[in-house]
Amino acid sequence: MDLAQLVTQQANLRVQCTVLDELEELGEAYLTEILHRLSVTVLEPAELYQIIEQFGMDKQALLLMRNTNYSDALAIQRHWDHLLRSIIDGEVSAKFVFFWSVRNRRELLQTTVVDLGQELGVTSSVFFPLPFLTETLVSFGIVSFPANSDVSSWLLNTLIPAGVSYEAVIDTLYGLIHAREEARWRITVSDLYCRSIQAYSDFIVFKNIDPTVKARFMANADHYVDVLNRVKEEVKEEKAGDVATKRDETVDRVDKLLKTLETQKKREKSVLYGQMLVWIVC
C-alpha cells in the first residue's frame, strides 16, 4: 500500500467511525450485527456505502465518494439535495431536540455547506455543484429573510467561508437569473448579482491586502460593467405589476453600483499613474 492509498484508507476509516457513532446513538437492537461489523472490520468502500445509503447518511456518503474519487454526478447531487432538503423541511433527527425554527435551519444550512465545502473542496464542480447549491440556498433565503440584503449577506457568508471565490459566486448568480420563468425570481437574482459585486468591491476597498486579488477584480471591472448594463436593461423590461417596486429598486441599485465601479476604476488608474511617476523620478 502506497502513501496515497494509506491516506484514502484513513479518510474512509474516519467516515466509518462516524457512521458507527451515529448508529450507536440510535440504540436499536436490530443494529447489533451491523454495529459489530463496523467496530471490528475495515469495510470496503462499496459495503460501507451500502450501509450509509440504508440509513440516509448523506454527509458521510459525500465524504466517502470524495475520498474514493467516485464522481457519480447524479448520485452526488442526490445526496446534496436530500441533505439540504432535510434541513430546509425541518426534519428533526435525534440530535436536534430544540424547536426547529427558520433561524435554526439557516444556521445549520450555513454550517453544513461551509463544513462540506472545506472538506470536499469547492474547486470540483462534481463534488461541490455550485449552481445547484446556490439556487437551493437562494430559494430558501428568499422565503426565510425579510429583505434581499439579508439573503445576500447570508449567501456570501455561507459560500465565501466554504472556499468559493467572489468571482465564482458572481458568475453563478448571473447564470441563475434565467433559471426560472418567474419575473420575481429574475429580478431578485439580478438584485443578488448586483449586491455580490458590490460586496466584492467593498472587500477590495476595505479588507483585501492581497494585490493579486485586487488585480483580478480590476481586470474584471469592465466585464462587470458590461454585464450590469445588460442586467439593468433586462430588469427594466419586466412589466408585471406586482414586481414594479422591486424592479425599480433593482435598477436604482445597478445604477449606483455602475457609478461606484467607474469611480473605482478611475481611482486605480490614478494610483497606477502616481506609482509610475514615482518610479520614473526614482
PDB file of C-alpha atoms in Angstrom:
ATOM      1  CA  MET A   1       0.000   0.000   0.000  1.00  0.00           C
ATOM      2  CA  ASP A   2       1.494   3.332  -1.066  1.00  0.00           C
ATOM      3  CA  LEU A   3       1.109   6.624   0.784  1.00  0.00           C
ATOM      4  CA  ALA A   4      -1.875   7.828  -1.288  1.00  0.00           C
ATOM      5  CA  GLN A   5      -3.749   4.583  -0.632  1.00  0.00           C
ATOM      6  CA  LEU A   6      -2.983   4.831   3.080  1.00  0.00           C
ATOM      7  CA  VAL A   7      -4.326   8.392   3.230  1.00  0.00           C
ATOM      8  CA  THR A   8      -7.517   7.297   1.448  1.00  0.00           C
ATOM      9  CA  GLN A   9      -8.000   4.366   3.818  1.00  0.00           C
ATOM     10  CA  GLN A  10      -7.543   6.620   6.844  1.00  0.00           C
ATOM     11  CA  ALA A  11     -10.144   9.020   5.470  1.00  0.00           C
ATOM     12  CA  ASN A  12     -12.542   6.142   4.866  1.00  0.00           C
ATOM     13  CA  LEU A  13     -11.959   4.900   8.418  1.00  0.00           C
ATOM     14  CA  ARG A  14     -12.941   8.309   9.761  1.00  0.00           C
ATOM     15  CA  VAL A  15     -16.175   8.042   7.818  1.00  0.00           C
ATOM     16  CA  GLN A  16     -16.721   4.505   9.152  1.00  0.00           C
ATOM     17  CA  CYS A  17     -16.166   5.672  12.740  1.00  0.00           C
ATOM     18  CA  THR A  18     -18.688   8.471  12.269  1.00  0.00           C
ATOM     19  CA  VAL A  19     -21.243   6.042  10.839  1.00  0.00           C
ATOM     20  CA  LEU A  20     -20.641   3.732  13.822  1.00  0.00           C
ATOM     21  CA  ASP A  21     -21.116   6.595  16.293  1.00  0.00           C
ATOM     22  CA  GLU A  22     -24.327   7.788  14.655  1.00  0.00           C
ATOM     23  CA  LEU A  23     -25.835   4.293  14.533  1.00  0.00           C
ATOM     24  CA  GLU A  24     -24.862   3.617  18.149  1.00  0.00           C
ATOM     25  CA  GLU A  25     -26.763   6.737  19.162  1.00  0.00           C
ATOM     26  CA  LEU A  26     -29.942   5.221  17.736  1.00  0.00           C
ATOM     27  CA  GLY A  27     -29.782   2.485  20.380  1.00  0.00           C
ATOM     28  CA  GLU A  28     -31.760  -0.007  18.294  1.00  0.00           C
ATOM     29  CA  ALA A  29     -31.388  -3.737  18.999  1.00  0.00           C
ATOM     30  CA  TYR A  30     -31.680  -4.737  15.346  1.00  0.00           C
ATOM     31  CA  LEU A  31     -28.449  -2.844  14.613  1.00  0.00           C
ATOM     32  CA  THR A  32     -26.284  -5.138  16.746  1.00  0.00           C
ATOM     33  CA  GLU A  33     -24.826  -7.106  13.834  1.00  0.00           C
ATOM     34  CA  ILE A  34     -24.086  -4.004  11.751  1.00  0.00           C
ATOM     35  CA  LEU A  35     -22.527  -2.238  14.738  1.00  0.00           C
ATOM     36  CA  HIS A  36     -20.318  -5.228  15.450  1.00  0.00           C
ATOM     37  CA  ARG A  37     -19.098  -5.370  11.857  1.00  0.00           C
ATOM     38  CA  LEU A  38     -18.426  -1.632  11.782  1.00  0.00           C
ATOM     39  CA  SER A  39     -16.438  -1.864  15.006  1.00  0.00           C
ATOM     40  CA  VAL A  40     -14.220  -4.878  14.189  1.00  0.00           C
ATOM     41  CA  THR A  41     -13.796  -4.796  10.385  1.00  0.00           C
ATOM     42  CA  VAL A  42     -12.322  -2.284   7.986  1.00  0.00           C
ATOM     43  CA  LEU A  43     -15.091  -2.282   5.396  1.00  0.00           C
ATOM     44  CA  GLU A  44     -14.577  -1.960   1.703  1.00  0.00           C
ATOM     45  CA  PRO A  45     -15.941   1.372   0.381  1.00  0.00           C
ATOM     46  CA  ALA A  46     -18.776  -0.362  -1.501  1.00  0.00           C
ATOM     47  CA  GLU A  47     -20.045  -2.141   1.623  1.00  0.00           C
ATOM     48  CA  LEU A  48     -19.689   0.988   3.741  1.00  0.00           C
ATOM     49  CA  TYR A  49     -21.595   2.981   1.132  1.00  0.00           C
ATOM     50  CA  GLN A  50     -24.440   0.450   1.224  1.00  0.00           C
ATOM     51  CA  ILE A  51     -24.800   0.966   4.981  1.00  0.00           C
ATOM     52  CA  ILE A  52     -24.624   4.729   4.552  1.00  0.00           C
ATOM     53  CA  GLU A  53     -27.320   4.562   1.871  1.00  0.00           C
ATOM     54  CA  GLN A  54     -29.508   2.311   4.003  1.00  0.00           C
ATOM     55  CA  PHE A  55     -29.607   4.857   6.817  1.00  0.00           C
ATOM     56  CA  GLY A  56     -29.677   8.030   4.720  1.00  0.00           C
ATOM     57  CA  MET A  57     -26.362   9.437   5.928  1.00  0.00           C
ATOM     58  CA  ASP A  58     -25.895  11.874   3.073  1.00  0.00           C
ATOM     59  CA  LYS A  59     -22.974  13.829   4.525  1.00  0.00           C
ATOM     60  CA  GLN A  60     -20.974  10.661   5.072  1.00  0.00           C
ATOM     61  CA  ALA A  61     -21.911   9.459   1.588  1.00  0.00           C
ATOM     62  CA  LEU A  62     -20.463  12.637   0.086  1.00  0.00           C
ATOM     63  CA  LEU A  63     -17.275  12.333   2.120  1.00  0.00           C
ATOM     64  CA  LEU A  64     -16.818   8.672   1.174  1.00  0.00           C
ATOM     65  CA  MET A  65     -17.399   9.406  -2.507  1.00  0.00           C
ATOM     66  CA  ARG A  66     -14.843  12.220  -2.369  1.00  0.00           C
ATOM     67  CA  ASN A  67     -12.307  10.012  -0.581  1.00  0.00           C
ATOM     68  CA  THR A  68     -12.593   7.329  -3.233  1.00  0.00           C
ATOM     69  CA  ASN A  69     -12.988   9.832  -6.091  1.00  0.00           C
ATOM     70  CA  TYR A  70     -16.251   8.185  -7.085  1.00  0.00           C
ATOM     71  CA  SER A  71     -17.540  11.013  -9.263  1.00  0.00           C
ATOM     72  CA  ASP A  72     -21.124   9.974  -9.985  1.00  0.00           C
ATOM     73  CA  ALA A  73     -22.566  13.475 -10.510  1.00  0.00           C
ATOM     74  CA  LEU A  74     -26.215  12.365 -10.268  1.00  0.00           C
ATOM     75  CA  ALA A  75     -25.660  10.454  -7.031  1.00  0.00           C
ATOM     76  CA  ILE A  76     -23.658  13.326  -5.554  1.00  0.00           C
ATOM     77  CA  GLN A  77     -26.365  15.867  -6.375  1.00  0.00           C
ATOM     78  CA  ARG A  78     -28.996  13.496  -4.972  1.00  0.00           C
ATOM     79  CA  HIS A  79     -27.139  13.310  -1.660  1.00  0.00           C
ATOM     80  CA  TRP A  80     -26.683  17.086  -1.569  1.00  0.00           C
ATOM     81  CA  ASP A  81     -30.355  17.608  -2.367  1.00  0.00           C
ATOM     82  CA  HIS A  82     -31.571  15.206   0.316  1.00  0.00           C
ATOM     83  CA  LEU A  83     -29.142  16.627   2.881  1.00  0.00           C
ATOM     84  CA  LEU A  84     -30.140  20.257   2.318  1.00  0.00           C
ATOM     85  CA  ARG A  85     -33.815  19.438   1.832  1.00  0.00           C
ATOM     86  CA  SER A  86     -33.943  17.592   5.154  1.00  0.00           C
ATOM     87  CA  ILE A  87     -32.704  20.780   6.844  1.00  0.00           C
ATOM     88  CA  ILE A  88     -34.997  23.104   4.897  1.00  0.00           C
ATOM     89  CA  ASP A  89     -38.049  20.916   5.535  1.00  0.00           C
ATOM     90  CA  GLY A  90     -37.246  20.740   9.228  1.00  0.00           C
ATOM     91  CA  GLU A  91     -36.765  17.007   9.580  1.00  0.00           C
ATOM     92  CA  VAL A  92     -35.569  16.627  13.170  1.00  0.00           C
ATOM     93  CA  SER A  93     -33.076  13.908  13.991  1.00  0.00           C
ATOM     94  CA  ALA A  94     -32.302  12.523  17.413  1.00  0.00           C
ATOM     95  CA  LYS A  95     -29.528  15.096  17.773  1.00  0.00           C
ATOM     96  CA  PHE A  96     -31.795  18.094  17.357  1.00  0.00           C
ATOM     97  CA  VAL A  97     -34.440  18.319  20.022  1.00  0.00           C
ATOM     98  CA  PHE A  98     -34.750  22.101  20.051  1.00  0.00           C
ATOM     99  CA  PHE A  99     -37.539  23.993  18.327  1.00  0.00           C
ATOM    100  CA  TRP A 100     -36.810  23.787  14.599  1.00  0.00           C
ATOM    101  CA  SER A 101     -37.154  27.477  13.741  1.00  0.00           C
ATOM    102  CA  VAL A 102     -36.306  29.125  10.426  1.00  0.00           C
ATOM    103  CA  ARG A 103     -33.246  30.617  12.093  1.00  0.00           C
ATOM    104  CA  ASN A 104     -32.110  27.138  13.202  1.00  0.00           C
ATOM    105  CA  ARG A 105     -32.430  25.916   9.628  1.00  0.00           C
ATOM    106  CA  ARG A 106     -30.488  28.843   8.208  1.00  0.00           C
ATOM    107  CA  GLU A 107     -27.663  28.320  10.698  1.00  0.00           C
ATOM    108  CA  LEU A 108     -27.491  24.572  10.075  1.00  0.00           C
ATOM    109  CA  LEU A 109     -27.588  25.051   6.294  1.00  0.00           C
ATOM    110  CA  GLN A 110     -24.747  27.525   6.569  1.00  0.00           C
ATOM    111  CA  THR A 111     -22.660  25.269   8.814  1.00  0.00           C
ATOM    112  CA  THR A 112     -23.296  22.223   6.607  1.00  0.00           C
ATOM    113  CA  VAL A 113     -22.286  23.933   3.358  1.00  0.00           C
ATOM    114  CA  VAL A 114     -19.217  25.575   4.900  1.00  0.00           C
ATOM    115  CA  ASP A 115     -18.003  22.346   6.512  1.00  0.00           C
ATOM    116  CA  LEU A 116     -18.556  20.205   3.433  1.00  0.00           C
ATOM    117  CA  GLY A 117     -17.107  22.845   1.138  1.00  0.00           C
ATOM    118  CA  GLN A 118     -13.915  22.822   3.169  1.00  0.00           C
ATOM    119  CA  GLU A 119     -13.801  19.023   3.342  1.00  0.00           C
ATOM    120  CA  LEU A 120     -14.836  18.188  -0.225  1.00  0.00           C
ATOM    121  CA  GLY A 121     -13.084  21.091  -1.921  1.00  0.00           C
ATOM    122  CA  VAL A 122     -15.111  23.681  -3.805  1.00  0.00           C
ATOM    123  CA  THR A 123     -12.943  23.565  -6.926  1.00  0.00           C
ATOM    124  CA  SER A 124     -14.607  20.310  -8.003  1.00  0.00           C
ATOM    125  CA  SER A 125     -17.851  21.048  -9.819  1.00  0.00           C
ATOM    126  CA  VAL A 126     -18.808  17.398  -9.337  1.00  0.00           C
ATOM    127  CA  PHE A 127     -18.436  17.114  -5.573  1.00  0.00           C
ATOM    128  CA  PHE A 128     -19.425  20.720  -4.903  1.00  0.00           C
ATOM    129  CA  PRO A 129     -22.076  21.539  -7.564  1.00  0.00           C
ATOM    130  CA  LEU A 130     -22.074  25.305  -7.061  1.00  0.00           C
ATOM    131  CA  PRO A 131     -25.011  26.280  -9.339  1.00  0.00           C
ATOM    132  CA  PHE A 132     -27.294  23.700  -7.720  1.00  0.00           C
ATOM    133  CA  LEU A 133     -26.214  24.631  -4.196  1.00  0.00           C
ATOM    134  CA  THR A 134     -26.523  28.359  -4.849  1.00  0.00           C
ATOM    135  CA  GLU A 135     -30.011  28.004  -6.325  1.00  0.00           C
ATOM    136  CA  THR A 136     -31.096  25.920  -3.333  1.00  0.00           C
ATOM    137  CA  LEU A 137     -29.717  28.467  -0.866  1.00  0.00           C
ATOM    138  CA  VAL A 138     -31.220  31.420  -2.744  1.00  0.00           C
ATOM    139  CA  SER A 139     -34.625  29.736  -2.909  1.00  0.00           C
ATOM    140  CA  PHE A 140     -34.647  29.177   0.837  1.00  0.00           C
ATOM    141  CA  GLY A 141     -33.174  32.584   1.594  1.00  0.00           C
ATOM    142  CA  ILE A 142     -35.869  34.388  -0.359  1.00  0.00           C
ATOM    143  CA  VAL A 143     -38.666  32.877   1.735  1.00  0.00           C
ATOM    144  CA  SER A 144     -36.867  32.967   5.085  1.00  0.00           C
ATOM    145  CA  PHE A 145     -35.443  36.511   5.137  1.00  0.00           C
ATOM    146  CA  PRO A 146     -37.443  39.749   5.064  1.00  0.00           C
ATOM    147  CA  ALA A 147     -35.078  41.560   2.684  1.00  0.00           C
ATOM    148  CA  ASN A 148     -32.703  40.819  -0.176  1.00  0.00           C
ATOM    149  CA  SER A 149     -29.860  42.444   1.733  1.00  0.00           C
ATOM    150  CA  ASP A 150     -30.200  39.691   4.354  1.00  0.00           C
ATOM    151  CA  VAL A 151     -30.314  36.990   1.680  1.00  0.00           C
ATOM    152  CA  SER A 152     -27.173  38.366   0.042  1.00  0.00           C
ATOM    153  CA  SER A 153     -25.224  38.604   3.301  1.00  0.00           C
ATOM    154  CA  TRP A 154     -26.236  35.091   4.350  1.00  0.00           C
ATOM    155  CA  LEU A 155     -25.413  33.635   0.928  1.00  0.00           C
ATOM    156  CA  LEU A 156     -21.970  35.241   0.810  1.00  0.00           C
ATOM    157  CA  ASN A 157     -21.272  34.357   4.454  1.00  0.00           C
ATOM    158  CA  THR A 158     -22.002  30.751   3.517  1.00  0.00           C
ATOM    159  CA  LEU A 159     -20.193  30.341   0.205  1.00  0.00           C
ATOM    160  CA  ILE A 160     -17.100  32.501   0.787  1.00  0.00           C
ATOM    161  CA  PRO A 161     -16.075  30.726   4.055  1.00  0.00           C
ATOM    162  CA  ALA A 162     -16.692  27.408   2.276  1.00  0.00           C
ATOM    163  CA  GLY A 163     -13.886  28.408  -0.073  1.00  0.00           C
ATOM    164  CA  VAL A 164     -15.827  29.768  -3.052  1.00  0.00           C
ATOM    165  CA  SER A 165     -14.345  32.905  -4.612  1.00  0.00           C
ATOM    166  CA  TYR A 166     -16.296  36.112  -5.115  1.00  0.00           C
ATOM    167  CA  GLU A 167     -15.819  35.687  -8.862  1.00  0.00           C
ATOM    168  CA  ALA A 168     -17.403  32.229  -8.777  1.00  0.00           C
ATOM    169  CA  VAL A 169     -20.375  33.434  -6.714  1.00  0.00           C
ATOM    170  CA  ILE A 170     -20.929  36.373  -9.078  1.00  0.00           C
ATOM    171  CA  ASP A 171     -20.708  34.217 -12.226  1.00  0.00           C
ATOM    172  CA  THR A 172     -23.012  31.603 -10.718  1.00  0.00           C
ATOM    173  CA  LEU A 173     -25.669  34.145  -9.752  1.00  0.00           C
ATOM    174  CA  TYR A 174     -25.605  35.594 -13.253  1.00  0.00           C
ATOM    175  CA  GLY A 175     -26.184  32.116 -14.650  1.00  0.00           C
ATOM    176  CA  LEU A 176     -29.179  31.659 -12.341  1.00  0.00           C
ATOM    177  CA  ILE A 177     -31.038  34.828 -13.376  1.00  0.00           C
ATOM    178  CA  HIS A 178     -32.916  32.962 -16.100  1.00  0.00           C
ATOM    179  CA  ALA A 179     -33.032  29.604 -14.311  1.00  0.00           C
ATOM    180  CA  ARG A 180     -36.764  30.129 -13.684  1.00  0.00           C
ATOM    181  CA  GLU A 181     -39.582  31.728 -15.600  1.00  0.00           C
ATOM    182  CA  GLU A 182     -40.983  33.931 -12.822  1.00  0.00           C
ATOM    183  CA  ALA A 183     -40.348  37.668 -13.127  1.00  0.00           C
ATOM    184  CA  ARG A 184     -39.917  37.928  -9.368  1.00  0.00           C
ATOM    185  CA  TRP A 185     -37.136  35.330  -9.457  1.00  0.00           C
ATOM    186  CA  ARG A 186     -35.312  37.099 -12.306  1.00  0.00           C
ATOM    187  CA  ILE A 187     -35.464  40.451 -10.539  1.00  0.00           C
ATOM    188  CA  THR A 188     -34.475  39.014  -7.163  1.00  0.00           C
ATOM    189  CA  VAL A 189     -31.457  37.130  -8.527  1.00  0.00           C
ATOM    190  CA  SER A 190     -30.460  40.171 -10.595  1.00  0.00           C
ATOM    191  CA  ASP A 191     -30.505  42.146  -7.359  1.00  0.00           C
ATOM    192  CA  LEU A 192     -28.394  39.493  -5.615  1.00  0.00           C
ATOM    193  CA  TYR A 193     -25.978  39.551  -8.544  1.00  0.00           C
ATOM    194  CA  CYS A 194     -25.616  43.301  -8.132  1.00  0.00           C
ATOM    195  CA  ARG A 195     -25.167  43.018  -4.366  1.00  0.00           C
ATOM    196  CA  SER A 196     -22.485  40.350  -4.748  1.00  0.00           C
ATOM    197  CA  ILE A 197     -20.418  42.629  -6.998  1.00  0.00           C
ATOM    198  CA  GLN A 198     -20.896  45.451  -4.501  1.00  0.00           C
ATOM    199  CA  ALA A 199     -19.733  43.155  -1.693  1.00  0.00           C
ATOM    200  CA  TYR A 200     -16.679  42.174  -3.757  1.00  0.00           C
ATOM    201  CA  SER A 201     -15.931  45.842  -4.405  1.00  0.00           C
ATOM    202  CA  ASP A 202     -16.262  46.669  -0.698  1.00  0.00           C
ATOM    203  CA  PHE A 203     -13.976  43.768   0.159  1.00  0.00           C
ATOM    204  CA  ILE A 204     -11.327  45.072  -2.237  1.00  0.00           C
ATOM    205  CA  VAL A 205     -11.526  48.600  -0.817  1.00  0.00           C
ATOM    206  CA  PHE A 206     -11.801  47.889   2.899  1.00  0.00           C
ATOM    207  CA  LYS A 207     -10.443  44.400   3.661  1.00  0.00           C
ATOM    208  CA  ASN A 208      -8.259  42.946   0.956  1.00  0.00           C
ATOM    209  CA  ILE A 209      -4.497  43.067   1.395  1.00  0.00           C
ATOM    210  CA  ASP A 210      -3.565  40.750  -1.482  1.00  0.00           C
ATOM    211  CA  PRO A 211      -2.538  42.733  -4.594  1.00  0.00           C
ATOM    212  CA  THR A 212      -3.262  39.772  -6.886  1.00  0.00           C
ATOM    213  CA  VAL A 213      -6.898  39.660  -5.713  1.00  0.00           C
ATOM    214  CA  LYS A 214      -7.212  43.391  -6.302  1.00  0.00           C
ATOM    215  CA  ALA A 215      -5.682  42.992  -9.756  1.00  0.00           C
ATOM    216  CA  ARG A 216      -8.213  40.279 -10.625  1.00  0.00           C
ATOM    217  CA  PHE A 217     -11.090  42.485  -9.540  1.00  0.00           C
ATOM    218  CA  MET A 218      -9.875  45.420 -11.595  1.00  0.00           C
ATOM    219  CA  ALA A 219      -9.303  43.135 -14.585  1.00  0.00           C
ATOM    220  CA  ASN A 220     -12.951  42.054 -14.311  1.00  0.00           C
ATOM    221  CA  ALA A 221     -14.352  45.531 -13.672  1.00  0.00           C
ATOM    222  CA  ASP A 222     -15.103  46.334 -17.328  1.00  0.00           C
ATOM    223  CA  HIS A 223     -16.784  42.954 -17.738  1.00  0.00           C
ATOM    224  CA  TYR A 224     -18.938  43.596 -14.670  1.00  0.00           C
ATOM    225  CA  VAL A 225     -19.937  46.997 -16.041  1.00  0.00           C
ATOM    226  CA  ASP A 226     -20.981  45.457 -19.373  1.00  0.00           C
ATOM    227  CA  VAL A 227     -22.988  42.689 -17.737  1.00  0.00           C
ATOM    228  CA  LEU A 228     -24.625  45.047 -15.226  1.00  0.00           C
ATOM    229  CA  ASN A 229     -25.797  47.260 -18.083  1.00  0.00           C
ATOM    230  CA  ARG A 230     -27.352  44.226 -19.764  1.00  0.00           C
ATOM    231  CA  VAL A 231     -28.945  43.109 -16.498  1.00  0.00           C
ATOM    232  CA  LYS A 232     -30.351  46.602 -15.925  1.00  0.00           C
ATOM    233  CA  GLU A 233     -31.982  46.693 -19.357  1.00  0.00           C
ATOM    234  CA  GLU A 234     -33.496  43.245 -18.821  1.00  0.00           C
ATOM    235  CA  VAL A 235     -34.873  44.213 -15.420  1.00  0.00           C
ATOM    236  CA  LYS A 236     -36.362  47.428 -16.821  1.00  0.00           C
ATOM    237  CA  GLU A 237     -38.327  45.305 -19.301  1.00  0.00           C
ATOM    238  CA  GLU A 238     -40.152  43.418 -16.536  1.00  0.00           C
ATOM    239  CA  LYS A 239     -43.739  44.697 -16.703  1.00  0.00           C
ATOM    240  CA  ALA A 240     -45.616  42.570 -14.151  1.00  0.00           C
ATOM    241  CA  GLY A 241     -47.409  44.926 -11.781  1.00  0.00           C
ATOM    242  CA  ASP A 242     -46.619  43.015  -8.605  1.00  0.00           C
ATOM    243  CA  VAL A 243     -42.859  43.397  -9.127  1.00  0.00           C
ATOM    244  CA  ALA A 244     -42.754  47.055 -10.125  1.00  0.00           C
ATOM    245  CA  THR A 245     -41.325  48.308  -6.838  1.00  0.00           C
ATOM    246  CA  LYS A 246     -38.637  45.629  -6.648  1.00  0.00           C
ATOM    247  CA  ARG A 247     -37.840  46.211 -10.330  1.00  0.00           C
ATOM    248  CA  ASP A 248     -37.295  49.941  -9.815  1.00  0.00           C
ATOM    249  CA  GLU A 249     -35.236  49.365  -6.667  1.00  0.00           C
ATOM    250  CA  THR A 250     -33.005  46.917  -8.528  1.00  0.00           C
ATOM    251  CA  VAL A 251     -32.490  49.320 -11.435  1.00  0.00           C
ATOM    252  CA  ASP A 252     -31.517  52.066  -8.969  1.00  0.00           C
ATOM    253  CA  ARG A 253     -29.088  49.729  -7.218  1.00  0.00           C
ATOM    254  CA  VAL A 254     -27.456  48.775 -10.513  1.00  0.00           C
ATOM    255  CA  ASP A 255     -27.069  52.453 -11.464  1.00  0.00           C
ATOM    256  CA  LYS A 256     -25.407  53.238  -8.134  1.00  0.00           C
ATOM    257  CA  LEU A 257     -23.059  50.269  -8.472  1.00  0.00           C
ATOM    258  CA  LEU A 258     -22.100  51.290 -12.008  1.00  0.00           C
ATOM    259  CA  LYS A 259     -21.085  54.707 -10.685  1.00  0.00           C
ATOM    260  CA  THR A 260     -19.126  53.058  -7.876  1.00  0.00           C
ATOM    261  CA  LEU A 261     -17.247  50.832 -10.315  1.00  0.00           C
ATOM    262  CA  GLU A 262     -16.437  53.730 -12.626  1.00  0.00           C
ATOM    263  CA  THR A 263     -15.110  55.735  -9.668  1.00  0.00           C
ATOM    264  CA  GLN A 264     -13.068  52.757  -8.506  1.00  0.00           C
ATOM    265  CA  LYS A 265     -11.576  52.276 -11.961  1.00  0.00           C
ATOM    266  CA  LYS A 266     -10.593  55.952 -12.178  1.00  0.00           C
ATOM    267  CA  ARG A 267      -9.067  55.840  -8.703  1.00  0.00           C
ATOM    268  CA  GLU A 268      -6.978  52.796  -9.569  1.00  0.00           C
ATOM    269  CA  LYS A 269      -5.767  54.429 -12.778  1.00  0.00           C
ATOM    270  CA  SER A 270      -4.722  57.496 -10.760  1.00  0.00           C
ATOM    271  CA  VAL A 271      -2.860  55.313  -8.275  1.00  0.00           C
ATOM    272  CA  LEU A 272      -1.083  53.445 -11.063  1.00  0.00           C
ATOM    273  CA  TYR A 273      -0.202  56.714 -12.754  1.00  0.00           C
ATOM    274  CA  GLY A 274       1.193  58.075  -9.486  1.00  0.00           C
ATOM    275  CA  GLN A 275       3.242  54.951  -8.942  1.00  0.00           C
ATOM    276  CA  MET A 276       4.597  55.192 -12.484  1.00  0.00           C
ATOM    277  CA  LEU A 277       5.676  58.815 -11.889  1.00  0.00           C
ATOM    278  CA  VAL A 278       7.423  57.835  -8.681  1.00  0.00           C
ATOM    279  CA  TRP A 279       9.179  55.020 -10.495  1.00  0.00           C
ATOM    280  CA  ILE A 280      10.296  57.410 -13.274  1.00  0.00           C
ATOM    281  CA  VAL A 281      11.568  60.005 -10.782  1.00  0.00           C
ATOM    282  CA  CYS A 282      13.431  57.379  -8.779  1.00  0.00           C
TER     283      CYS A 282
END
